[in-house]
Coordinates of C-alpha atoms in Angstrom, one line a residue:
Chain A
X1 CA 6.4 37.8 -26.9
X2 CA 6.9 34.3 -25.4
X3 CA 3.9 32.3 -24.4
X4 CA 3.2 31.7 -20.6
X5 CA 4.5 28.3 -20.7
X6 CA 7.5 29.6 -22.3
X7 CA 7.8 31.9 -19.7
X8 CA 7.4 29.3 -17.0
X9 CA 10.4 27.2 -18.4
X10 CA 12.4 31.0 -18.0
X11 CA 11.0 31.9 -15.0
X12 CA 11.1 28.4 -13.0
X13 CA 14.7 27.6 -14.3
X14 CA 16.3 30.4 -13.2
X15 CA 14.2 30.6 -9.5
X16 CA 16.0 26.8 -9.4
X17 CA 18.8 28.6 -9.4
X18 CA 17.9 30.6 -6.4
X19 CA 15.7 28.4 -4.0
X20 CA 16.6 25.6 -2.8
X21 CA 14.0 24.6 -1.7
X22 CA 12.1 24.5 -5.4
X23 CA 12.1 21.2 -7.2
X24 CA 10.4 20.5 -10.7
X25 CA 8.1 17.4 -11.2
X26 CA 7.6 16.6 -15.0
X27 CA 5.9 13.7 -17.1
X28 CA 7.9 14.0 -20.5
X29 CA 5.6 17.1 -21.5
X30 CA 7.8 20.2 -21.4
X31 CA 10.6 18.1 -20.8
X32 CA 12.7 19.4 -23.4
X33 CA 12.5 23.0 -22.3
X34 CA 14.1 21.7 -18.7
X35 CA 16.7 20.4 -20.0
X36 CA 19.6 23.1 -19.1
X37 CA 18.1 23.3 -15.7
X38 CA 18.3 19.7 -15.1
X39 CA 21.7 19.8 -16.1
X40 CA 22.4 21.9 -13.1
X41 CA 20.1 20.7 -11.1
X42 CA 20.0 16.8 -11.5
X43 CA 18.0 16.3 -7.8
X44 CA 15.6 18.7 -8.2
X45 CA 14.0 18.3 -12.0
X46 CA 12.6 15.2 -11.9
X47 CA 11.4 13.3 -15.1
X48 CA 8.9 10.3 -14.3
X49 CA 8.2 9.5 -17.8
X50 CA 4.7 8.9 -18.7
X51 CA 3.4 8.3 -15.6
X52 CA 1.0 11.1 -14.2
X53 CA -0.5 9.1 -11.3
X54 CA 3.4 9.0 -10.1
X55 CA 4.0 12.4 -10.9
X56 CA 1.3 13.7 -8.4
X57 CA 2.6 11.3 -5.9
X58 CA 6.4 11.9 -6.4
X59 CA 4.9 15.8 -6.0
X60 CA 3.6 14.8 -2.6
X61 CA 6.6 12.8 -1.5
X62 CA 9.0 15.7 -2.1
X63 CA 6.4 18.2 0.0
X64 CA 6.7 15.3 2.7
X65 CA 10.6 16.1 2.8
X66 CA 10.2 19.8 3.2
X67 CA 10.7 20.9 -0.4
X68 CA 8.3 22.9 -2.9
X69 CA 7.2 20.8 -5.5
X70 CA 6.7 22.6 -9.2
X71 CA 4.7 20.1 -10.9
X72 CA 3.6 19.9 -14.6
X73 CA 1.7 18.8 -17.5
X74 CA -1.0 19.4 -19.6
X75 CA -4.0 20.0 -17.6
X76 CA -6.2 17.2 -18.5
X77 CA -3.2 15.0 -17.0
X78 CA -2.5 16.9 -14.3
X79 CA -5.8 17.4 -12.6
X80 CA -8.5 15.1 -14.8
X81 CA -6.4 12.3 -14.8
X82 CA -4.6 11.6 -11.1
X83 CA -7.0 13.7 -9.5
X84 CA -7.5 11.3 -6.4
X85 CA -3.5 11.7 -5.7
X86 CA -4.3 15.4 -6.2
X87 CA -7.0 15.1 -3.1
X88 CA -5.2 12.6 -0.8
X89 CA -1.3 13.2 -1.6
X90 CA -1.5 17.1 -1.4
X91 CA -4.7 17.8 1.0
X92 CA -5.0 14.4 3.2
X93 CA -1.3 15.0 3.6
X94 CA -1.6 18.5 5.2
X95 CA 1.4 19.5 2.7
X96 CA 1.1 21.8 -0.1
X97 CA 2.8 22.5 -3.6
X98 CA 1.9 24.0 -7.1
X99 CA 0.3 22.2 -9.5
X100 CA 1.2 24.5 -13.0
X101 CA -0.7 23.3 -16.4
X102 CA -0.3 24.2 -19.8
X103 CA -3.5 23.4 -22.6
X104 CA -6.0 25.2 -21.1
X105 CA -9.3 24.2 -22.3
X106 CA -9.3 25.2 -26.0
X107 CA -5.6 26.0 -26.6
X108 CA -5.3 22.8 -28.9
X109 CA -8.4 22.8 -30.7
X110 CA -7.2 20.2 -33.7
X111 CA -5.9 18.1 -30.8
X112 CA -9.1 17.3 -30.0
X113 CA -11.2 16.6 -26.6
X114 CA -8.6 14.3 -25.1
X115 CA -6.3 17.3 -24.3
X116 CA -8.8 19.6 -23.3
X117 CA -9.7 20.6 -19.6
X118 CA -12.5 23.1 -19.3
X119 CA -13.3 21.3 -16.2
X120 CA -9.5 21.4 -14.2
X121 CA -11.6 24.3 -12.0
X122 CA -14.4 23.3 -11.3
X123 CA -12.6 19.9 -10.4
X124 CA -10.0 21.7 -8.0
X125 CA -12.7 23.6 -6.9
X126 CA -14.3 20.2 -5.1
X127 CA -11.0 20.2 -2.9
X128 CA -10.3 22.8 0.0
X129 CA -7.6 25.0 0.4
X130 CA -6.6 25.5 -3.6
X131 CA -5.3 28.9 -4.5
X132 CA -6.1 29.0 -8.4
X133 CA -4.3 31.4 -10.5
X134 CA -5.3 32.3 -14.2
X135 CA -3.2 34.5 -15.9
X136 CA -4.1 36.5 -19.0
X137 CA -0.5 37.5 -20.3
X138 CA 2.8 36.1 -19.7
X139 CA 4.1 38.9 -17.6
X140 CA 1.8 38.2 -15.5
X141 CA 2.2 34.6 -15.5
X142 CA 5.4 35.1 -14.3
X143 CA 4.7 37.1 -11.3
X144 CA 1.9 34.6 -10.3
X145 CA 4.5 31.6 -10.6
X146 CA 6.8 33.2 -8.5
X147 CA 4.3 34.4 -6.0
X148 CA 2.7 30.3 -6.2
X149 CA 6.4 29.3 -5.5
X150 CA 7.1 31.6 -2.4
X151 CA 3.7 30.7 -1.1
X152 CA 4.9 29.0 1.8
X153 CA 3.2 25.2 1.9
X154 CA 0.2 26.5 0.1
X155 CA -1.3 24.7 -2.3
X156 CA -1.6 26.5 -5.3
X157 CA -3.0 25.5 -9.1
X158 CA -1.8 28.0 -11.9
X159 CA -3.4 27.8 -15.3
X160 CA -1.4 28.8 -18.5
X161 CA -3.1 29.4 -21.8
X162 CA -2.1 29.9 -24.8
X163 CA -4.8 32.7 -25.3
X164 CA -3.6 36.0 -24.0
X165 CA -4.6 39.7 -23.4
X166 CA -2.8 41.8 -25.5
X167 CA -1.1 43.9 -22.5
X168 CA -0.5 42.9 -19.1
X169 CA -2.4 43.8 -15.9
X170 CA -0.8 44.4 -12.1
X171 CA -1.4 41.3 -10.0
X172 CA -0.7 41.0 -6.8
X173 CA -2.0 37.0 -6.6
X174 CA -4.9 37.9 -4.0
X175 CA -7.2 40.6 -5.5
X176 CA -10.3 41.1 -8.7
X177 CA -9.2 45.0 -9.6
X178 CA -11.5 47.4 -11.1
X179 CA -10.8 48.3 -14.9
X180 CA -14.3 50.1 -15.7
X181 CA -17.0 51.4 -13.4
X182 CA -20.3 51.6 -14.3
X183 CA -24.1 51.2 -12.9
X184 CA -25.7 48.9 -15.1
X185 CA -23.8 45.8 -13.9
X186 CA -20.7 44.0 -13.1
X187 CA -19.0 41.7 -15.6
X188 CA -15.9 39.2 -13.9
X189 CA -13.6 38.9 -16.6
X190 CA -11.4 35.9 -15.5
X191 CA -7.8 36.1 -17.0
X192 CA -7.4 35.7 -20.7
X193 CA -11.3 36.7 -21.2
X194 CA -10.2 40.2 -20.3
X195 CA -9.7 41.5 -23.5
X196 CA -12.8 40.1 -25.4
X197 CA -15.5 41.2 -22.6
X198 CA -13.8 45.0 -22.6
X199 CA -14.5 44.9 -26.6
X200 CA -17.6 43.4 -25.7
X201 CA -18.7 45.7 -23.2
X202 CA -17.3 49.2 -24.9
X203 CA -19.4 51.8 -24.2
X204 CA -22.0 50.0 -22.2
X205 CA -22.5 51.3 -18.5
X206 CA -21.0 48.5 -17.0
X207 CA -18.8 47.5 -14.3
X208 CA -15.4 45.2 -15.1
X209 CA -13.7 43.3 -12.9
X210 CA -10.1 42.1 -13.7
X211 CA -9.6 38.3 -12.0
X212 CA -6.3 36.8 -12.3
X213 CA -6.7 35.0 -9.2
X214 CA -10.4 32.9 -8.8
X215 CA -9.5 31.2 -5.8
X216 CA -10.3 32.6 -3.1
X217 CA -12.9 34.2 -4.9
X218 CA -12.8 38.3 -4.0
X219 CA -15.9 38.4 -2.3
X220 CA -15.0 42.1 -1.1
X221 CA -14.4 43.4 -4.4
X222 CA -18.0 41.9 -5.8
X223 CA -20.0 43.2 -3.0
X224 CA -18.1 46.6 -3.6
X225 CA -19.0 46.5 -7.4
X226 CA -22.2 45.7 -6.6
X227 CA -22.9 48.2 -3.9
X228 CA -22.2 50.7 -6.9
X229 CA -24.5 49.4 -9.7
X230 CA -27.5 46.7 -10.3
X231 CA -27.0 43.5 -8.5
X232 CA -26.3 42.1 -11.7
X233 CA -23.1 39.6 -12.3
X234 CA -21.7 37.9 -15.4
X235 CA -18.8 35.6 -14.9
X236 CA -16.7 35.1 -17.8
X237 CA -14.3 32.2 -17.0
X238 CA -12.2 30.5 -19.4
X239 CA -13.1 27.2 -18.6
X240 CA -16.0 25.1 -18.0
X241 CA -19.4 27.8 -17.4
X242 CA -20.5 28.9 -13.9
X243 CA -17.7 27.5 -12.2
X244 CA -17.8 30.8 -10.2
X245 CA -21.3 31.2 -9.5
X246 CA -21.6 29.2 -6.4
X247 CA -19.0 31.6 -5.0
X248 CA -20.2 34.9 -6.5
X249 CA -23.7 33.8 -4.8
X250 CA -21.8 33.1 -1.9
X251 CA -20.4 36.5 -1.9
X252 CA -23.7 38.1 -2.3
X253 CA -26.3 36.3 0.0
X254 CA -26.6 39.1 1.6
X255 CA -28.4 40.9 -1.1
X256 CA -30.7 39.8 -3.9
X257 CA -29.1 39.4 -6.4
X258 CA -28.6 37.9 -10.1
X259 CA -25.7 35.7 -11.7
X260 CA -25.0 34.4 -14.8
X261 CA -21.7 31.9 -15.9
X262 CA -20.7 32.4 -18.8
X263 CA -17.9 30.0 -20.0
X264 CA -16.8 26.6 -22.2
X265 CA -20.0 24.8 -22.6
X266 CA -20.4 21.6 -20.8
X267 CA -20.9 19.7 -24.3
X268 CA -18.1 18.8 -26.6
X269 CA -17.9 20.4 -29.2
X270 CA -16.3 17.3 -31.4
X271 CA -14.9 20.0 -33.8
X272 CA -11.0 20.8 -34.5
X273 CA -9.8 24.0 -35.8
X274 CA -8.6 26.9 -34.3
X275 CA -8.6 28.6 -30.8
X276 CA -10.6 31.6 -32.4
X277 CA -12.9 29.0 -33.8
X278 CA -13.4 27.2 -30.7
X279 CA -14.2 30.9 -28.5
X280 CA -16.9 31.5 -31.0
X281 CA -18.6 28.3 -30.7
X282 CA -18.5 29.2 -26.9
X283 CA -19.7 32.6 -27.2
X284 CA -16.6 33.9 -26.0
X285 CA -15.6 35.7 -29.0
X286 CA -16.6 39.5 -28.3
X287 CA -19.6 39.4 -30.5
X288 CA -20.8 36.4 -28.7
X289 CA -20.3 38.0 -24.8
X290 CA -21.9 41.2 -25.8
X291 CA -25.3 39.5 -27.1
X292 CA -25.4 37.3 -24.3
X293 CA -24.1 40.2 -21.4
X294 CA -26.6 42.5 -23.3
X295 CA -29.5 39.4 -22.7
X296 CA -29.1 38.8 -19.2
X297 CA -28.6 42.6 -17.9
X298 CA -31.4 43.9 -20.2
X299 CA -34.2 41.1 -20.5
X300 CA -36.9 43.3 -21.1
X301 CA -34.6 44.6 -24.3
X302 CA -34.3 41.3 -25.6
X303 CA -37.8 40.4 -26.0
Chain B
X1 CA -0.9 17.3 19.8
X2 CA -0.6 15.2 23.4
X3 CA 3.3 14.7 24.3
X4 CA 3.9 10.9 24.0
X5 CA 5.5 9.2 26.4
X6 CA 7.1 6.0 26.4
X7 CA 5.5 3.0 28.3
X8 CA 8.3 0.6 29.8
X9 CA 10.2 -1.4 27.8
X10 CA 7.2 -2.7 25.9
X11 CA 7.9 -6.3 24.3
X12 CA 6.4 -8.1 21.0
X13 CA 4.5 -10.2 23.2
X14 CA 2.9 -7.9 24.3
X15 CA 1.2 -6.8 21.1
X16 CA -1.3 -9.3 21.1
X17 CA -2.7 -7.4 24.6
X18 CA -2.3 -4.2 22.8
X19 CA -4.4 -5.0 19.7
X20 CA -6.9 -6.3 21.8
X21 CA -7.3 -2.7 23.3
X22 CA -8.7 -2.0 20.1
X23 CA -10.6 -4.7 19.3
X24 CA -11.8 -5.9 22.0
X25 CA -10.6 -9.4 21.6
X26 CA -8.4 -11.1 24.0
X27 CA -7.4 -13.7 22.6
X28 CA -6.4 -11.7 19.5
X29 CA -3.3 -13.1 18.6
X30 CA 0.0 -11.6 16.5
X31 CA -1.6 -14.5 14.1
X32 CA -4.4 -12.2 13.0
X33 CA -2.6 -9.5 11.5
X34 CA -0.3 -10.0 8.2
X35 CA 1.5 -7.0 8.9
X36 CA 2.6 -7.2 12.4
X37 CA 6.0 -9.5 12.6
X38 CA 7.2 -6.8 9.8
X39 CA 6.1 -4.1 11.4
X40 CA 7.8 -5.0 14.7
X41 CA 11.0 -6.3 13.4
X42 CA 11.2 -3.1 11.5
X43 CA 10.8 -0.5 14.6
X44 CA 12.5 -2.6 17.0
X45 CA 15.6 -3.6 14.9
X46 CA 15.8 -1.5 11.7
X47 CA 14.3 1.5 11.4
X48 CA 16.2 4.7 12.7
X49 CA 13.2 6.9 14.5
X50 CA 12.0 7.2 17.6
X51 CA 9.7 9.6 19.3
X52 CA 12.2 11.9 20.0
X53 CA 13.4 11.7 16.4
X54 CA 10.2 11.5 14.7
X55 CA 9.9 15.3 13.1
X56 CA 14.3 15.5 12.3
X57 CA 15.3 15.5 9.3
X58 CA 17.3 12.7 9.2
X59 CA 15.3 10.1 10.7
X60 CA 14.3 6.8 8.7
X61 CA 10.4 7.0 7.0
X62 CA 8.4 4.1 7.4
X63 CA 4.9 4.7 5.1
X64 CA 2.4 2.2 5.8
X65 CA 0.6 2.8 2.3
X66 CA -1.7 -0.5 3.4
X67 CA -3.5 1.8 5.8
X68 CA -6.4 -0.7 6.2
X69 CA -6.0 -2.7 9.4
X70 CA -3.8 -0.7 10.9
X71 CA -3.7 -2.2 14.2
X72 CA -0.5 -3.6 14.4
X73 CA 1.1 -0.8 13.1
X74 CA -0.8 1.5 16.3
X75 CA 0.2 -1.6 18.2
X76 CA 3.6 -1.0 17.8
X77 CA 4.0 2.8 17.4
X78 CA 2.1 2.9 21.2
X79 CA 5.1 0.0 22.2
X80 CA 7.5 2.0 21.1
X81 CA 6.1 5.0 22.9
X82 CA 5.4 7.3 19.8
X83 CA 1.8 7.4 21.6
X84 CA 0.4 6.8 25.1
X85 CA -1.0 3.1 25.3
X86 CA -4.0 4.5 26.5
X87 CA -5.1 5.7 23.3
X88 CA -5.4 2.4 22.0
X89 CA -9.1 1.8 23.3
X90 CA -10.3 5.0 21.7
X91 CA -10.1 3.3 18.3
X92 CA -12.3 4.7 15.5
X93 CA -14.2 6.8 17.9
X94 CA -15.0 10.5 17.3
X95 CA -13.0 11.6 20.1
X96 CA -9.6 9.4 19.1
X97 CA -7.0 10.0 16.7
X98 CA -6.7 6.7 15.8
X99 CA -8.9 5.7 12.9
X100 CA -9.5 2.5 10.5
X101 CA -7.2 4.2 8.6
X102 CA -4.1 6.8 10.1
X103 CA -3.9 10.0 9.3
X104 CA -0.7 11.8 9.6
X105 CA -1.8 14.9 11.1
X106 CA -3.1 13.2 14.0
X107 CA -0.5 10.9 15.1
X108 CA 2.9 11.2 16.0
X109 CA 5.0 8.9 14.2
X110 CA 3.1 8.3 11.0
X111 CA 4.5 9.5 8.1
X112 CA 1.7 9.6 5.5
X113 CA -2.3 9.6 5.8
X114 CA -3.0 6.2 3.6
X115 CA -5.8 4.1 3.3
X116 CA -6.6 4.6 -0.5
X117 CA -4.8 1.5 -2.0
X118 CA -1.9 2.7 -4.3
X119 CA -0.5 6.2 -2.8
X120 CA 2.5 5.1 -0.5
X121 CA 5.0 3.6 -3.5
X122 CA 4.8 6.6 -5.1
X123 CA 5.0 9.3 -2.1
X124 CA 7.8 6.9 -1.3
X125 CA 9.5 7.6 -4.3
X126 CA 9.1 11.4 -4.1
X127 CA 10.4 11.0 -0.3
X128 CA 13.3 9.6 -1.5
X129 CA 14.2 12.0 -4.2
X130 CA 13.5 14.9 -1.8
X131 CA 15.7 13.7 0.9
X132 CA 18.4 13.0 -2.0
X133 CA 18.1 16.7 -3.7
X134 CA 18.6 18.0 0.2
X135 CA 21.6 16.0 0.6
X136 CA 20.2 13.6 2.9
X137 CA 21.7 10.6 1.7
X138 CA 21.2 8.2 5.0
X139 CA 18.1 7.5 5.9
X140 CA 16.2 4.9 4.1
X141 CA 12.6 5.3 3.0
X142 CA 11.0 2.2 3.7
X143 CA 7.1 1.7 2.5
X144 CA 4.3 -1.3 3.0
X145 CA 2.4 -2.4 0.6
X146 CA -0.3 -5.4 0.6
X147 CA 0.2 -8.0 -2.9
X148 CA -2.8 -7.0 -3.9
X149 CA -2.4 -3.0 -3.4
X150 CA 0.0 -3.9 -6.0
X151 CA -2.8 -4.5 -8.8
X152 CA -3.0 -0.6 -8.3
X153 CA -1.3 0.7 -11.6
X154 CA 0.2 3.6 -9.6
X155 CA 2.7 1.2 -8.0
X156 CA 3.6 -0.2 -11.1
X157 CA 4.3 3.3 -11.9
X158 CA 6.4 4.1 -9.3
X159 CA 8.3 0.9 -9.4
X160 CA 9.1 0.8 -12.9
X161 CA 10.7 4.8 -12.5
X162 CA 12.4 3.7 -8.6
X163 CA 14.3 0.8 -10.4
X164 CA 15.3 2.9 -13.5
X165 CA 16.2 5.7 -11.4
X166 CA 18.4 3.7 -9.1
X167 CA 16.6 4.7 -5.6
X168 CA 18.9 3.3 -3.3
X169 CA 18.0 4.3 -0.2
X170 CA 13.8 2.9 -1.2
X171 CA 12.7 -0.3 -0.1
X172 CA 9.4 -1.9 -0.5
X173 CA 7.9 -4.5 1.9
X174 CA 5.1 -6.3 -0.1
X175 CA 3.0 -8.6 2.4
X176 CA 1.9 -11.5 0.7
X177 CA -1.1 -13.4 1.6
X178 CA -2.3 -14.2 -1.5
X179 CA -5.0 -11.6 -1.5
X180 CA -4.5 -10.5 -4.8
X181 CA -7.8 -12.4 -7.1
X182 CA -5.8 -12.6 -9.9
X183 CA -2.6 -13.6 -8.4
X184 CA 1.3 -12.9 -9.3
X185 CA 2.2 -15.7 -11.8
X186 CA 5.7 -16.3 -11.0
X187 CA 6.0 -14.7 -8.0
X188 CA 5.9 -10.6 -7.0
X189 CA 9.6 -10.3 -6.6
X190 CA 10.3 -11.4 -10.0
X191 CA 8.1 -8.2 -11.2
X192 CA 10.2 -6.0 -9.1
X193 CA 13.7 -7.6 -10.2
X194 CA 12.8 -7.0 -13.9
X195 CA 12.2 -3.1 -13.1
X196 CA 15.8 -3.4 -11.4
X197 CA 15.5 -3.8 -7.9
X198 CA 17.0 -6.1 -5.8
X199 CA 14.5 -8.5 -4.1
X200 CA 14.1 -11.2 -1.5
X201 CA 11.4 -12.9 -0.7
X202 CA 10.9 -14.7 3.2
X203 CA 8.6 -16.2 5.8
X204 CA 7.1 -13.3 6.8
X205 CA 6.5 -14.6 10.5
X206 CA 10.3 -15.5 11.0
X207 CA 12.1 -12.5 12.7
X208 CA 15.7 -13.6 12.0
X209 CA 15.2 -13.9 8.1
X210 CA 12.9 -10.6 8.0
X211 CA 16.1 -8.7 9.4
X212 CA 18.3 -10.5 7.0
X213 CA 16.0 -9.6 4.2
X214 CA 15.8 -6.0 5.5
X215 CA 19.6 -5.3 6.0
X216 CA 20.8 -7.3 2.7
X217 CA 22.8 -4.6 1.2
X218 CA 21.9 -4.0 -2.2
X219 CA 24.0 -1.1 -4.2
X220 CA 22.6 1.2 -6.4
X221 CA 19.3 -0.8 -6.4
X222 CA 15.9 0.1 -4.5
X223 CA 15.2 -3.2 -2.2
X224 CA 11.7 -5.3 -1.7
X225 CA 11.1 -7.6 0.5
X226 CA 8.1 -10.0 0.0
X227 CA 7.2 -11.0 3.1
X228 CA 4.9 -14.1 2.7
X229 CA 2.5 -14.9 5.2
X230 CA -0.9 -17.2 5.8
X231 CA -3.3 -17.2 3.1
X232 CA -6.4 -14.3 4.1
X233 CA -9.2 -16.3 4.8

């Protein structure tokens, strides 16, 4: 299996080939993997060199013209680093594209902090109108791309990881879908955390929710979970924690109600290592969800 | 969006009247603003838009990227009848679209929302590579910048890739009124000419050379102009 960012070279180069309209922004990252695209498409894969302040703006001038911007890098450069152009060249401008980033928040662990993100979300999140996709396996990386890229002028974020369920999920770009029903809870599990929070929550009475797609936040689908169990939620993002919980509370101010965001911690870690390493020092590994899950929906156990 | 209607035959001295809507100064002269004599020499002589033209395709961009002060630029753009002159005393007021800074979804004519020093070089630059991937090879992208916007690093970004890349159809107006604290030792255009553009540099208040400098063909080479003008006080 390729990885997602694999998959969005694949994917992206050949809908080049189809629309028009679509044109590639890159920073030297992933530049490589363009390169047979670029060759037949010399206008519309665009290489600014190491400039990532330039890259959001070049984004922004080609929406400006009528076309769809694609554009790339890892995330701490895409979003961290030019994140005023994000706001003002996008937003301000009343144009749209797709921002797509690769690096994730832990995918890189011996890289170190500086190409680390857990806070791209939470960032985006600050802005209005951001569709953010977070795919949990290649396939469906691919259909989110190509629903980000027929998305009219929307402006959409996509975030591929090189952590991945091991089989993929129907997405449909909009919706949370329900993989287990129960009455004790509802657990979010936010792309790539899919797999580790159904381990985590085997055999417990609990609700899962299957997010591919954060933003908008499926306020529906939690009030329905939670209309069939305890008003219990645990969000399980793969970046920085509680991201979500302003909009699962937002979702359920209507009932009383608990939430808990479970996630990267805010602190760096200052470690290196391995991805696995790094979701166990987050409690993201399945042993680490289930204590904590376990915690929050049983207190009274815990004591 | 209100239809805008061209006032008659609106003249460059008349702009001093016209800024004076918005400021409420009578006596305030073209002299005040650095930008104006560029600005009007470009939309009276240079610049292929008009109202009627201002959403096709093909039309010339003009991205005032030094979106503080714009009242010259609103000075013009009601002259040349992309919005009523009756706007103008509404400046900055809850009800107007006009603000201290423009923003593009609110008036006709302007081509980006600016005001944050550093954004229009680089939208530029993505302007002109989208019009270029469409096959829209004629109209020229033209975007003003202040000499000290230009500290921003994201120009030097943009510059440095529009001269490598060959952006023909970009060109740059820089004023220069020595705003910059640090300065530009050896002048701004010689920063431009090493990233491979052509450059000229002119009296920012003198009509005939600004339209010279602006129509100076330069092949396979984006184009700056640094218009010099008055110290800021």
């Amino acid at each position: 299996m390729d990885t997602m960012r694999e998959r969005f070279i694949s994917v992206t180069s050949r809908q080049l080939d189809e629309d028009p309209r679509l044109a590639v922004v890159l920073a030297e990252i992933t530049m490589d993997g363009f390169l047979p695209a670029q060759r037949r498409h010399p206008d519309r894969v665009v290489n600014v060199g190491i400039r990532e302040q330039l890259l959001i703006g070049v984004g922004g001038g080609l929406a400006l013209t009528g076309l769809r911007p694609v554009v790339h890098t890892f995330a701490s450069f895409l979003v961290e680093r030019p994140f005023e152009q994000v706001k003002l060249d996008f937003g301000h401008q009343g144009t749209g594209g797709v921002l797509v980033s690769a690096g994730g928040s832990y995918d890189w662990p011996a890289g170190g902090f500086t190409h680390m993100a857990p806070g791209d979300v939470a960032l985006l999140d600050t802005l209005d109108g951001w569709t953010v996709h977070v795919p949990g396996h290649p396939d469906e990386a691919e259909a989110l791309l190509r629903h980000a890229y027929a998305a009219g002028d929307d402006k959409v974020y996509v975030r591929l990881s090189q952590q991945s369920n091991a089989a993929p999920r129907a997405v449909d770009g909009l919706r949370f879908t329900t993989v287990r029903e129960g009455r004790a809870g509802v657990v979010v599990a936010v792309g790539p955390m899919l797999d580790n929070v159904l381990a985590a929550t085997e055999g417990a009475d609990l609700t899962v929710l299957y997010a591919p797609t954060v933003r908008p936040f499926d306020d529906a689908a939690v009030r329905r979970a939670v209309a069939r169990s305890a008003p219990a939620v645990v969000l399980v993002e793969p970046y920085l924690a509680g991201t979500s919980a302003a909009a699962a509370g937002s979702a359920l101010a209507h009932v009383p109600h608990r939430v808990r965001g479970l996630g990267v911690g805010r602190a760096e870690l200052r470690r290196y290592g391995t991805m696995e390493e790094h979701l166990a020092a987050h409690g993201l590994d399945p042993a680490g969800l289930r204590e904590r899950i376990n915690a929050f929906l049983a207190p009274d156990a815990a004591h | 969006m209100t239809q805008a209607t061209a006032d008659t035959a609106l003249r460059y001295e008349d702009l001093g009247r016209l800024i004076g809507l918005m400021t409420g100064a009578e006596k305030h002269g073209p002299a005040a603003t650095s930008t104006l004599d560029v600005v009007w020499v470009l939309y009276d002589r240079v610049l292929r838009v008009t109202p009627n033209s201002a959403d096709d395709p093909g039309r010339d961009r003009f991205l005032l990227s030094k979106g503080h002060g714009p009242m010259a630029y609103y000075a013009v753009l009601a002259a040349k009848g992309f919005f009523p002159v009756g706007w103008l005393p509404g400046f900055g007021s809850y009800g107007s679209p006009l603000g201290h800074h423009p923003d593009r979804t609110l008036i006709p004519g302007v081509e980006i929302g600016s005001g944050s020093l550093g954004h229009g070089l680089p939208l530029a630059v993505g302007s002109a590579l989208g019009l270029r991937a469409q096959g829209l090879d004629d109209p020229a992208v033209w975007v003003l910048i202040g000499d000290a916007e230009l500290d921003e690093g994201s120009n030097h970004e943009a510059l440095a890739y529009a001269g490598s890349a060959g952006l023909e159809r970009l060109h740059t107006v820089v004023i220069d009124n020595d705003s910059a604290t640090h300065g530009w030792p050896g002048g701004i255009a010689t920063r431009f000419e090493a990233a491979g553009w052509s450059a000229v540099t002119v009296d920012g208040r003198d009509h005939a050379a600004l339209h010279a400098a602006f129509t100076a063909p330069h092949p396979g080479r984006p184009h700056v102009v640094v218009a010099r003008v008055e110290k800021k006080q």
